Amino acid sequence: MEKISRPIVKKDHEMKASGKSVYVGDYTEAKNGEKILTGKILYGTAARAKILSVCVPPLPDGYFYVDADDVPGDNNVNIVLDDMPVFCRGTVEFIGQAIGMVAGPDEKEVRRILSEIRVEYEELEPVLDIRKSETAFFDYHYGHGDVDRAFEEADRVYEEEFSTGYQEQAYLEPQGMMAEPEPDGGMYVHGSLQCAYYVKGAVDRVLGYQDKEHGTHVFQDVTGGAFGGKEAFPSILGSQVAVAAYKAKAPVRVIFDRREDMEYTSKRHPSKSRYKMAVKDGKVTALECDVLFNAGAYSTLSAVVLQRGVIAAPGVYNVPNLRVRGRAMKTNTSPCGAYRGFGAPQTFFAMEMMMNHVAKDLGKDPLTFKMEHMAAQGDATSTCGKYHFCVPLAEMIRKIDEASGFQKKHREYDRKQTGRFRRGIGLSLCFHGAGFTGSGERDIIKAVAKLHKYADGTVEILASNGEIGQGLRTTFPKIVAQELDLPLEKVYYNHPDTARVPDSGPTVASRSLMTVGELLRRAAIRLKKEWKDGQEQEVEEHYKEPDFMIPFSLEKFEGDAYPTYAWSVSVIEVEIDTCTGCAQILGAYGCFDVGTPVDENIVLGQMEGGFLQGIGYSAMEQMDYDGKGRIRNNSYSDYLIPTAMDVPKLQAILHVEKYPYGPYGAKGAGELPLVGAPPAYLEAVEQALGNPFRLHHIPFTAEETLMKLREEVR
Ligand code: MOS
């Protein structure tokens, strides 16, 4: 094992494990000693309606009602576009849209006032079905080859539709943000968040601060998990508390309860994907994918989520003729957002299941069929970029087969099973496009990272990436300490404060470690060369796109969407109880190539946790809205996620192919294990149910297993 991979105790372990860490909900007073006002949001209760009137009862002294009229700047939250109002403008577009906020010193009184506000609506017909929506926020097309001709000349053409459901991030700490007016007229905004500079950009615009000298500065408090769920939402909630604090001229904090968080904040996009595949002489000759994501009422992050989704549409395979269309459709529901995998789990699921089904129909073994189409180093990617580095799937399949006995079990379980307990095993091949999608890193983010050395020889890392449980407060210092040959105690990384750190971009897509980590490594190499004892010094590094890349163009949807890829082979083995429908997972095995692990324990923790989240997504996490557009599952008693009791025998094997432009060869890690779980799980369930069945959606629950078995009896 390389030195950098050797596990160490996480820098924030003691504070978190002992309960000493201060989360945004823990502050007893504001920075200046003032009492914090509690804010509660007034939510719209109709999925689509004009607001005729809002009647607020008389407010006691020290209590405030805040709405769109109080926004000093632009009443739009800057995310990718600026279409989501901070507080609604005359109409509500989903159940849970913020109309206003009540803030004041006593929470009970705030709740009383809120309950006495009367809102009069003129209800309109909501759009709840993505197939009926007439608004595509984003519509991407790309492809290559002569698809029509390949379909004409095909021996067989297959067409299937796949769907995936919502997934709620279910972080331990719900959303929470706080804003404190500063003496200089600026605003201090902090809370549970991933991307400090995103929040700053949004709040500056909302408060009309863009051109002023003072502005917003944003600090990330200790954050109890995020998984993508705190990528964009804190920009919305941060803007709302900032407007309230601006009006009240006092600190205001909003902490969500679990029901608010589940119902009204961003979740993974539900999807419907139609896949059409041409086969000639036993080989896939063409693929057409039509991918629909349910974006919800505003566009938020859907552009980028959809890009990642459609780029992954043909999976890890070479498809000579390809046509992909992807649309993010508007519906009158909570806006969806980022969640570990960011669009890719939806399309990988469709492609892997499609390959299984077509292979079975051709009388072939699915894994053999997949291996016949797998991409290799030097091959073109879906967007006519290139797999510049090693594609180690074949070797990883060998490793996973050895660990799981996949091939032998797969043959065995393929025989007709008739008993009460029936077994199946599934295998998926996936990648994670490492780093930000497309040209974002080069054209938009333009990351900067710094090292500040103090006279006493300690070194502080200055970057804007947030510790959200993935270990950055440990891995960043590990990299810098190793290059500087310093003990780890001498190098530290605090939570980012935009008043002190440069913009090194958002905490997303595994770009923090791979991209910013490499900037820090280079900064450390320079600092070592220039090191002067007893002096304060600073070095700064700027991102530059590696020369080998084929520049990505979003207009043409062409080029290297990612510099490199992390790879996974996932196997899940299940046993179905035909009396209860319950599927017990006998084993879950993942072989993951994330490049060099910068701390093996941290990476293994990510692999295990992500795999389990993927199993939850596949098998039990069910969330949907009713005919009025209201989310029906808003607590852990009706939205089930895996608990400690559901952790199966889980084996994560690391395979290392180094990425020469990542620190010590590191690529991306966090998303990978989640993406591979759904197709592996569903293939296993499909096999256990028996050959005539073809499954097309997740989550696939025990109830549905029973319904399928009933079909068999008929
Ligand atoms: Mo992450 S899902 O890239 O915020």
XYZ file of C-alpha atoms and ligand atoms in Angstrom:
718
model
C 0.000 0.000 0.000
C 1.250 3.466 -0.814
C 2.108 5.773 2.035
C -0.736 8.178 1.196
C -3.261 5.322 1.339
C -2.410 4.277 4.889
C -5.455 4.930 7.070
C -5.273 7.518 9.818
C -7.772 8.816 12.363
C -9.911 11.505 10.734
C -9.043 15.001 11.870
C -12.636 15.741 12.880
C -13.283 12.323 14.383
C -12.894 13.252 18.045
C -15.060 16.388 17.815
C -17.840 14.595 15.978
C -17.756 11.338 17.910
C -17.736 13.144 21.261
C -20.603 15.432 20.296
C -18.491 18.576 20.679
C -18.870 19.716 17.072
C -21.045 22.795 16.714
C -23.719 22.468 14.026
C -25.834 25.394 12.878
C -28.648 24.338 15.195
C -26.305 24.382 18.182
C -25.512 28.100 18.353
C -27.113 29.667 21.415
C -26.477 33.213 20.246
C -25.243 35.127 17.214
C -21.595 36.036 16.641
C -22.140 39.454 18.262
C -23.958 37.995 21.250
C -27.440 38.891 20.024
C -30.386 36.575 20.387
C -31.144 34.517 17.296
C -34.617 34.874 15.806
C -36.282 31.650 14.720
C -37.715 31.608 11.234
C -40.467 29.316 9.939
C -41.482 29.186 6.338
C -45.020 29.716 5.079
C -45.467 26.992 2.470
C -47.879 26.975 -0.419
C -50.406 24.171 -0.054
C -51.470 23.898 -3.697
C -49.349 22.412 -6.468
C -50.303 25.161 -8.893
C -52.300 28.216 -7.968
C -52.589 31.958 -8.157
C -52.322 33.593 -4.798
C -55.245 35.961 -4.360
C -54.381 37.172 -0.904
C -52.187 36.507 2.095
C -53.709 37.680 5.339
C -51.186 38.007 8.170
C -52.495 38.522 11.722
C -51.252 41.520 13.754
C -47.637 40.865 14.690
C -46.433 41.297 18.253
C -43.353 43.465 18.816
C -40.165 41.871 17.578
C -41.917 39.531 15.101
C -41.631 39.844 11.357
C -43.381 38.595 8.281
C -41.107 38.503 5.250
C -42.020 37.915 1.623
C -41.141 38.857 -1.961
C -41.734 42.551 -1.226
C -38.850 42.507 1.227
C -36.223 41.265 -1.206
C -33.851 44.204 -1.690
C -32.190 42.819 -4.845
C -33.321 40.265 -7.391
C -36.028 37.884 -6.144
C -34.387 34.933 -7.897
C -32.054 32.309 -6.545
C -29.025 31.934 -8.746
C -28.326 28.243 -9.297
C -27.717 27.371 -12.958
C -30.458 29.585 -14.303
C -32.240 32.112 -12.119
C -35.815 30.922 -12.418
C -36.623 30.085 -8.816
C -37.950 32.929 -6.695
C -36.719 33.382 -3.151
C -40.337 33.983 -2.100
C -43.086 33.324 -4.610
C -44.374 35.949 -7.016
C -48.138 35.726 -7.120
C -48.276 32.028 -7.981
C -47.130 28.823 -6.365
C -45.752 26.085 -8.558
C -45.436 23.188 -6.117
C -46.664 22.139 -2.710
C -44.061 23.474 -0.341
C -43.005 26.545 -2.257
C -42.082 29.353 0.106
C -44.605 32.186 0.130
C -43.035 33.972 3.061
C -41.435 33.537 6.440
C -42.323 34.438 10.008
C -39.402 35.210 12.303
C -39.226 36.143 15.923
C -37.650 35.382 19.268
C -40.024 32.677 20.499
C -40.499 29.599 18.353
C -43.936 28.818 19.773
C -45.170 32.286 19.007
C -43.726 32.049 15.504
C -45.677 28.834 14.988
C -48.861 30.422 16.299
C -48.555 33.373 13.914
C -47.809 31.048 11.036
C -50.893 28.963 11.781
C -53.083 32.079 11.705
C -51.944 33.289 8.303
C -54.696 32.815 5.720
C -53.777 32.314 2.089
C -56.469 32.470 -0.560
C -55.724 30.562 -3.765
C -57.222 30.251 -7.172
C -56.235 26.687 -7.948
C -55.052 25.728 -11.420
C -54.672 22.258 -12.890
C -51.199 21.023 -11.899
C -48.963 19.121 -14.311
C -47.897 15.981 -12.495
C -47.086 13.523 -15.273
C -43.799 14.105 -17.094
C -45.290 12.626 -20.246
C -47.951 15.337 -20.213
C -45.640 18.202 -19.391
C -45.175 20.673 -22.211
C -42.171 22.382 -20.677
C -38.733 20.903 -21.122
C -36.313 22.990 -19.078
C -33.465 21.334 -20.969
C -33.453 19.248 -24.100
C -30.152 17.693 -25.163
C -29.474 15.682 -28.308
C -26.311 14.008 -29.368
C -25.083 10.953 -31.166
C -22.991 9.602 -33.995
C -23.150 7.155 -36.897
C -26.128 6.290 -39.055
C -28.717 5.120 -36.567
C -31.659 4.823 -38.960
C -29.737 2.664 -41.349
C -28.501 0.406 -38.563
C -32.093 -0.120 -37.430
C -33.155 -0.916 -40.993
C -30.393 -3.445 -41.431
C -30.787 -5.033 -37.982
C -31.662 -8.697 -37.406
C -33.579 -7.768 -34.286
C -34.811 -4.520 -32.775
C -35.672 -4.296 -29.095
C -37.540 -1.557 -27.374
C -38.078 -1.284 -23.645
C -38.931 1.364 -21.093
C -37.320 1.761 -17.696
C -38.227 3.920 -14.776
C -36.661 4.938 -11.502
C -38.161 6.648 -8.492
C -37.289 9.466 -6.184
C -34.502 9.066 -3.728
C -34.220 11.230 -0.648
C -30.700 11.939 0.602
C -31.678 11.225 4.219
C -28.636 12.957 5.672
C -28.528 12.829 9.471
C -28.690 16.600 9.896
C -31.616 18.297 8.161
C -31.227 21.541 6.219
C -30.445 24.574 8.340
C -29.151 28.077 7.575
C -28.576 31.267 9.530
C -27.947 34.875 8.523
C -26.423 37.622 10.634
C -26.259 41.280 9.545
C -22.725 42.644 9.811
C -21.858 46.098 11.197
C -20.448 47.160 7.796
C -23.767 46.530 6.065
C -22.784 43.103 4.777
C -24.380 39.781 5.635
C -22.839 36.742 7.279
C -24.573 33.580 6.130
C -23.669 30.155 7.446
C -25.080 26.718 7.901
C -25.177 23.169 6.689
C -23.979 23.298 3.096
C -21.684 21.905 0.409
C -20.793 24.877 -1.762
C -19.984 28.082 0.113
C -19.417 30.135 -3.036
C -22.706 29.011 -4.567
C -24.492 30.401 -1.522
C -22.469 33.606 -1.683
C -23.290 34.142 -5.362
C -26.976 33.580 -4.713
C -27.273 35.764 -1.607
C -25.238 38.633 -3.088
C -27.697 38.812 -5.935
C -30.753 38.580 -3.718
C -29.522 41.316 -1.397
C -28.354 43.478 -4.319
C -24.746 43.247 -3.168
C -23.057 42.387 -6.458
C -21.598 45.829 -7.081
C -21.086 46.903 -3.518
C -17.935 46.696 -1.568
C -19.384 44.883 1.386
C -21.237 41.741 0.589
C -22.156 38.353 1.825
C -19.619 36.092 3.343
C -20.515 32.493 3.736
C -19.193 29.967 6.201
C -19.836 26.255 6.176
C -20.741 25.028 9.628
C -20.051 21.422 10.562
C -22.329 19.544 8.207
C -24.058 16.322 9.113
C -24.096 14.724 5.691
C -25.254 16.052 2.347
C -24.870 13.502 -0.493
C -25.699 16.261 -2.999
C -28.759 17.413 -1.076
C -26.904 20.461 0.180
C -25.445 21.454 -3.167
C -28.196 23.856 -4.258
C -30.827 23.939 -1.540
C -28.706 26.033 0.867
C -28.631 28.748 -1.815
C -32.431 28.882 -1.572
C -32.740 28.681 2.203
C -29.684 30.921 2.628
C -31.344 33.576 0.483
C -34.539 33.313 2.505
C -32.856 33.716 5.905
C -30.701 36.532 4.512
C -33.780 38.475 3.389
C -35.365 37.913 6.787
C -32.233 39.037 8.636
C -32.008 42.062 6.344
C -35.538 43.105 7.188
C -35.359 42.294 10.908
C -31.862 43.766 11.202
C -31.202 40.789 13.430
C -29.834 37.279 13.109
C -32.356 34.768 11.774
C -32.057 30.991 11.645
C -34.212 28.326 10.031
C -33.741 24.674 10.890
C -35.948 22.232 9.024
C -37.723 19.429 10.752
C -37.558 16.045 9.058
C -40.981 16.290 7.444
C -40.248 19.654 5.850
C -36.921 18.374 4.699
C -38.308 15.236 3.090
C -41.278 16.877 1.428
C -39.927 20.172 0.218
C -36.209 19.859 -0.451
C -34.443 18.403 -3.471
C -34.352 14.684 -4.166
C -33.014 12.451 -6.921
C -34.881 12.954 -10.228
C -37.402 10.230 -11.029
C -36.864 9.069 -14.611
C -38.477 7.323 -17.540
C -36.165 6.088 -20.273
C -37.111 4.458 -23.542
C -34.281 2.380 -24.995
C -34.314 0.993 -28.516
C -31.520 -1.341 -29.553
C -30.565 -2.866 -32.888
C -28.718 -6.186 -33.031
C -27.044 -7.671 -36.087
C -24.997 -10.887 -36.097
C -25.190 -10.997 -32.321
C -23.733 -7.530 -31.844
C -25.376 -4.275 -30.811
C -25.243 -2.033 -33.868
C -27.375 0.882 -32.782
C -28.933 2.427 -29.724
C -31.525 5.118 -29.374
C -32.277 6.500 -25.915
C -35.017 8.868 -24.959
C -34.505 9.935 -21.377
C -36.996 11.952 -19.344
C -36.194 13.341 -15.921
C -38.824 14.808 -13.646
C -37.223 18.142 -12.776
C -39.993 19.510 -10.584
C -41.226 23.069 -10.705
C -37.951 24.938 -11.233
C -34.820 24.122 -13.161
C -32.311 24.333 -10.245
C -29.534 21.796 -11.035
C -31.398 19.775 -13.646
C -29.199 20.936 -16.538
C -26.069 19.395 -15.103
C -27.807 16.341 -13.644
C -29.332 15.625 -17.040
C -26.005 16.105 -18.821
C -24.368 13.494 -16.645
C -27.352 11.216 -17.153
C -27.403 11.346 -20.948
C -23.627 11.061 -21.264
C -23.854 7.771 -19.369
C -26.860 6.567 -21.403
C -24.966 3.853 -23.370
C -23.140 2.682 -20.238
C -19.623 1.291 -20.542
C -20.186 -0.054 -24.054
C -19.090 0.749 -27.565
C -22.158 1.498 -29.642
C -21.286 2.251 -33.271
C -24.472 4.179 -34.009
C -25.937 6.208 -31.198
C -28.724 8.709 -30.796
C -29.532 10.131 -27.375
C -32.123 12.634 -26.375
C -32.619 13.778 -22.815
C -35.152 16.154 -21.404
C -35.708 17.567 -17.933
C -39.449 18.133 -17.735
C -41.222 20.638 -15.576
C -43.915 19.320 -13.231
C -45.640 21.017 -10.312
C -43.615 19.186 -7.689
C -40.593 19.925 -5.474
C -37.566 20.753 -7.609
C -35.214 17.784 -7.811
C -31.501 18.192 -7.427
C -28.195 16.546 -6.757
C -27.801 13.168 -5.162
C -24.704 10.962 -5.276
C -24.361 9.885 -8.890
C -26.116 12.927 -10.277
C -28.224 11.561 -13.157
C -26.038 8.570 -13.936
C -27.783 5.964 -11.746
C -30.963 6.415 -13.778
C -29.405 5.747 -17.186
C -26.919 3.109 -16.064
C -29.869 1.209 -14.670
C -31.681 1.363 -18.006
C -28.649 0.377 -20.087
C -27.538 -2.490 -17.865
C -31.049 -3.950 -17.733
C -31.395 -3.534 -21.494
C -28.151 -5.447 -22.063
C -29.350 -8.237 -19.738
C -32.678 -8.521 -21.466
C -31.306 -8.494 -24.985
C -28.640 -11.051 -24.075
C -31.242 -13.363 -22.580
C -33.421 -13.041 -25.630
C -30.478 -13.897 -27.856
C -29.849 -16.928 -25.671
C -26.555 -15.505 -24.491
C -25.063 -15.181 -21.067
C -25.480 -11.487 -20.080
C -21.930 -11.068 -18.788
C -20.418 -12.563 -21.945
C -22.623 -10.335 -24.056
C -21.561 -7.291 -22.040
C -17.893 -8.191 -22.293
C -18.207 -8.415 -26.068
C -19.248 -4.754 -26.121
C -17.132 -3.265 -23.342
C -15.086 -0.173 -24.152
C -11.308 -0.353 -23.939
C -8.563 2.218 -23.542
C -8.309 4.409 -26.636
C -11.939 3.843 -27.646
C -14.293 6.737 -28.185
C -16.676 7.734 -25.408
C -20.388 8.337 -26.002
C -19.677 12.001 -26.801
C -16.751 11.262 -29.148
C -14.209 11.949 -26.462
C -11.703 9.257 -25.622
C -11.027 6.776 -22.862
C -7.493 8.068 -22.488
C -6.530 5.761 -19.631
C -6.779 2.102 -18.732
C -10.259 0.567 -18.732
C -9.701 -2.234 -16.245
C -13.140 -3.856 -16.358
C -11.963 -7.281 -17.559
C -9.475 -7.600 -14.727
C -12.039 -6.332 -12.220
C -14.598 -8.864 -13.430
C -12.040 -11.584 -12.809
C -11.484 -10.292 -9.260
C -15.173 -10.047 -8.456
C -15.837 -13.493 -9.864
C -13.171 -14.883 -7.590
C -14.670 -13.125 -4.542
C -18.323 -13.841 -5.254
C -18.365 -17.004 -7.342
C -20.575 -15.079 -9.734
C -20.334 -17.187 -12.882
C -20.834 -20.504 -11.153
C -23.768 -19.215 -9.113
C -25.292 -17.524 -12.131
C -25.363 -20.792 -14.049
C -26.741 -22.638 -11.049
C -29.558 -20.146 -10.336
C -30.558 -20.092 -13.990
C -32.065 -23.562 -13.595
C -35.755 -23.626 -12.841
C -36.389 -23.027 -9.149
C -39.647 -24.097 -7.546
C -39.139 -24.050 -3.780
C -40.165 -21.390 -1.290
C -36.702 -19.780 -1.323
C -35.227 -18.907 -4.704
C -31.908 -17.341 -5.507
C -30.528 -14.991 -8.060
C -27.322 -13.102 -8.732
C -26.708 -10.013 -10.833
C -23.663 -8.118 -12.070
C -23.307 -4.570 -13.326
C -20.553 -2.635 -15.070
C -20.420 1.111 -14.466
C -18.207 4.139 -14.443
C -18.175 7.484 -12.757
C -17.056 10.326 -15.015
C -14.587 11.813 -12.580
C -14.942 15.496 -11.870
C -17.336 18.173 -13.048
C -19.223 17.427 -16.267
C -18.274 18.918 -19.614
C -16.506 22.229 -19.814
C -17.603 23.440 -16.372
C -14.207 23.089 -14.756
C -12.463 24.959 -17.567
C -15.045 27.652 -18.388
C -17.035 28.284 -15.233
C -15.295 27.091 -12.094
C -11.653 28.061 -12.792
C -10.567 26.783 -9.422
C -8.004 28.499 -7.233
C -6.496 26.969 -4.101
C -3.952 28.351 -1.660
C -1.598 27.344 1.081
C -0.818 29.787 3.850
C 2.258 29.132 5.910
C 2.519 30.855 9.258
C 5.755 31.987 10.868
C 5.615 29.058 13.299
C 5.750 26.613 10.402
C 2.119 25.499 10.458
C 0.336 25.437 7.125
C -3.297 26.269 6.555
C -5.113 25.066 3.462
C -7.321 27.727 1.900
C -9.973 26.244 -0.369
C -13.753 26.338 -0.623
C -14.545 22.632 -0.559
C -16.618 21.458 2.345
C -16.162 18.512 4.648
C -19.479 16.687 4.391
C -18.385 13.386 5.832
C -16.269 12.379 2.843
C -13.114 13.233 4.742
C -11.681 16.360 3.106
C -10.488 17.822 6.389
C -8.251 14.779 6.607
C -7.338 13.983 3.017
C -6.401 17.532 1.981
C -3.955 17.901 4.913
C -2.627 14.402 4.227
C -1.655 15.418 0.709
C -0.040 18.690 1.762
C 1.755 17.201 4.776
C 3.190 14.419 2.656
C 4.610 16.806 0.054
C 5.987 19.184 2.676
C 7.302 16.345 4.785
C 5.521 17.759 7.815
C 3.722 15.936 10.599
C -0.018 15.954 10.005
C -0.680 18.140 13.068
C 1.150 20.978 11.336
C -1.240 21.111 8.419
C -4.887 21.903 8.841
C -8.011 22.616 6.860
C -10.861 24.557 8.435
C -14.383 24.785 7.154
C -14.420 27.308 4.322
C -15.303 30.942 4.931
C -15.585 32.896 1.680
C -14.062 35.927 3.406
C -10.829 33.970 3.833
C -10.583 31.378 1.096
C -10.412 31.608 -2.705
C -13.092 30.044 -4.872
C -11.885 26.553 -5.561
C -15.316 25.580 -6.779
C -18.171 23.489 -5.474
C -17.968 20.327 -3.394
C -19.396 18.001 -6.021
C -18.770 15.215 -8.484
C -15.641 13.918 -6.728
C -13.844 16.979 -8.041
C -12.693 18.153 -4.598
C -10.064 15.516 -4.058
C -9.174 14.822 -7.681
C -8.994 18.393 -8.962
C -8.519 20.651 -5.933
C -6.429 17.997 -4.159
C -4.026 18.076 -7.105
C -3.855 21.893 -6.983
C -2.926 21.591 -3.321
C -0.302 18.968 -4.051
C 1.283 21.257 -6.625
C 1.069 24.223 -4.248
C 2.822 22.152 -1.593
C 5.626 21.207 -3.982
C 6.167 24.887 -4.716
C 5.974 25.919 -1.091
C 8.590 23.344 -0.227
C 10.943 24.785 -2.839
C 10.359 28.335 -1.629
C 10.195 27.488 2.081
C 11.788 30.098 4.367
C 11.905 29.276 8.065
C 10.229 31.738 10.379
C 8.418 33.604 7.621
C 4.809 33.888 6.629
C 4.328 32.706 3.033
C 1.482 32.044 0.650
C 1.305 30.045 -2.571
C -1.593 29.838 -4.957
C -2.431 27.392 -7.739
C -4.908 27.766 -10.604
C -6.666 24.996 -12.478
C -5.593 24.366 -16.029
C -7.309 21.810 -18.223
C -4.889 18.951 -18.964
C -3.469 19.097 -22.498
C -4.533 15.576 -23.409
C -8.224 16.439 -23.238
C -10.429 16.783 -26.300
C -12.178 20.049 -25.391
C -15.840 19.516 -24.624
C -18.415 21.625 -26.402
C -21.866 21.784 -24.844
C -23.420 23.124 -28.068
C -22.237 20.124 -30.062
C -22.344 17.807 -27.048
C -19.007 16.514 -28.139
C -15.553 15.956 -26.700
C -14.212 14.683 -23.386
C -17.008 15.143 -20.900
C -14.572 13.963 -18.223
C -10.801 13.704 -18.086
C -10.967 10.185 -16.712
C -13.264 7.566 -15.247
C -13.577 5.555 -12.075
C -14.839 2.006 -12.686
C -16.992 -0.462 -10.832
C -18.094 -4.049 -11.115
C -20.887 -4.833 -8.675
C -22.415 -8.171 -7.798
C -25.487 -8.727 -5.655
C -26.826 -12.114 -4.658
C -30.361 -12.438 -3.299
C -32.685 -15.038 -1.903
C -36.377 -14.406 -2.315
C -38.908 -15.774 0.092
C -41.843 -16.520 -2.176
C -44.234 -16.437 0.806
C -43.401 -12.892 1.900
C -41.811 -11.442 -1.220
C -38.870 -10.305 0.855
C -35.480 -10.431 -0.788
C -32.614 -11.177 1.523
C -29.246 -10.082 0.234
C -26.869 -12.983 0.649
C -23.878 -10.996 -0.494
C -22.927 -7.706 -2.097
C -19.520 -7.523 -3.743
C -18.003 -4.502 -5.386
C -14.711 -4.094 -7.160
C -13.940 -0.386 -7.414
C -11.227 1.470 -9.253
C -11.097 4.944 -7.768
C -7.424 5.343 -8.573
C -5.079 5.597 -5.611
C -7.053 5.817 -2.384
C -5.937 8.835 -0.387
C -6.678 6.986 2.849
C -7.937 3.495 2.405
C -10.391 3.515 5.325
C -12.102 6.625 4.068
C -12.466 5.151 0.598
C -13.718 1.805 1.886
C -16.224 3.653 4.081
C -17.476 5.474 1.008
C -17.689 2.260 -1.001
C -19.691 0.479 1.679
C -21.984 3.403 2.466
C -22.656 4.192 -1.172
C -23.327 0.568 -2.008
C -25.884 0.394 0.783
C -27.555 3.618 -0.392
C -27.762 2.022 -3.818
C -29.382 -1.067 -2.378
C -31.926 1.117 -0.592
C -32.637 2.933 -3.861
C -33.162 -0.402 -5.616
C -35.178 -2.290 -3.093
C -37.010 -0.194 -0.553
C -36.810 3.588 -0.820
C -40.180 4.482 -2.189
C -41.455 8.018 -2.463
C -44.187 9.413 -4.632
C -46.769 12.148 -4.749
C -50.549 11.864 -4.802
C -53.014 13.191 -7.393
C -52.726 16.659 -5.899
C -48.957 16.733 -6.084
C -48.287 16.191 -2.403
C -45.383 13.948 -1.426
C -46.881 11.033 0.470
C -43.794 9.823 2.281
C -42.403 12.361 4.687
C -41.020 10.377 7.583
C -38.765 7.417 8.193
C -41.763 5.312 9.069
C -43.096 5.541 5.537
C -39.890 6.179 3.635
C -37.742 3.212 4.497
C -33.991 3.395 4.166
C -31.571 0.605 5.014
C -30.687 0.443 8.691
C -27.782 -1.296 10.401
C -29.963 -4.426 10.383
C -30.100 -4.344 6.584
C -26.371 -4.256 5.992
C -25.637 -7.413 4.050
C -22.394 -9.287 3.840
C -20.616 -6.562 1.946
C -17.222 -6.834 0.370
C -15.455 -3.911 -1.286
C -12.319 -4.668 -3.254
C -10.119 -1.854 -4.491
C -8.465 -2.074 -7.868
C -6.016 0.745 -8.563
C -5.435 2.333 -11.953
C -3.680 5.602 -11.348
C -4.796 8.831 -12.947
C -1.608 10.785 -13.602
C -3.337 14.151 -13.156
C -4.978 13.375 -9.810
C -3.059 13.541 -6.524
C -0.928 10.363 -6.353
C -3.201 8.877 -8.996
C -6.564 9.492 -7.280
C -9.739 9.734 -9.387
C -13.297 9.978 -8.083
C -14.795 7.805 -5.401
C -18.060 8.797 -3.757
C -20.621 8.249 -6.506
C -19.288 5.012 -7.908
C -20.651 2.387 -5.494
C -24.196 3.740 -5.647
C -24.455 3.683 -9.421
C -23.735 -0.020 -9.769
C -26.176 -1.334 -7.174
C -29.593 -0.995 -8.887
C -28.887 -3.028 -12.045
C -27.025 -5.723 -10.097
C -29.852 -5.977 -7.589
C -32.633 -6.097 -10.114
C -30.884 -8.633 -12.310
C -30.559 -10.836 -9.236
C -34.240 -10.484 -8.366
C -35.182 -11.148 -11.974
C -33.165 -14.328 -12.001
C -34.663 -15.513 -8.720
C -38.166 -14.940 -10.046
C -37.419 -17.092 -13.070
C -36.787 -16.677 -16.739
C -40.021 -15.294 -18.195
C -39.783 -12.151 -16.089
C -38.295 -8.907 -17.315
C -38.151 -6.165 -14.712
C -38.016 -2.507 -15.621
C -38.195 -0.313 -12.582
C -36.785 0.535 -9.212
C -37.525 0.538 -6.398
C -38.668 -3.029 -6.748
C -40.229 -3.896 -3.426
C -41.392 -7.044 -1.668
C -45.006 -6.242 -2.609
C -44.082 -6.145 -6.264
C -42.204 -9.407 -5.981
C -45.377 -11.003 -4.607
C -47.449 -9.549 -7.420
C -45.022 -10.969 -9.981
C -45.167 -14.379 -8.323
C -48.943 -14.274 -8.537
C -48.624 -13.732 -12.307
C -46.597 -16.918 -12.381
C -49.382 -18.886 -10.671
C -51.929 -17.634 -13.175
Mo -22.802 15.940 -5.733
S -24.453 14.753 -6.216
O -21.986 16.015 -7.230
O -23.496 17.367 -5.049
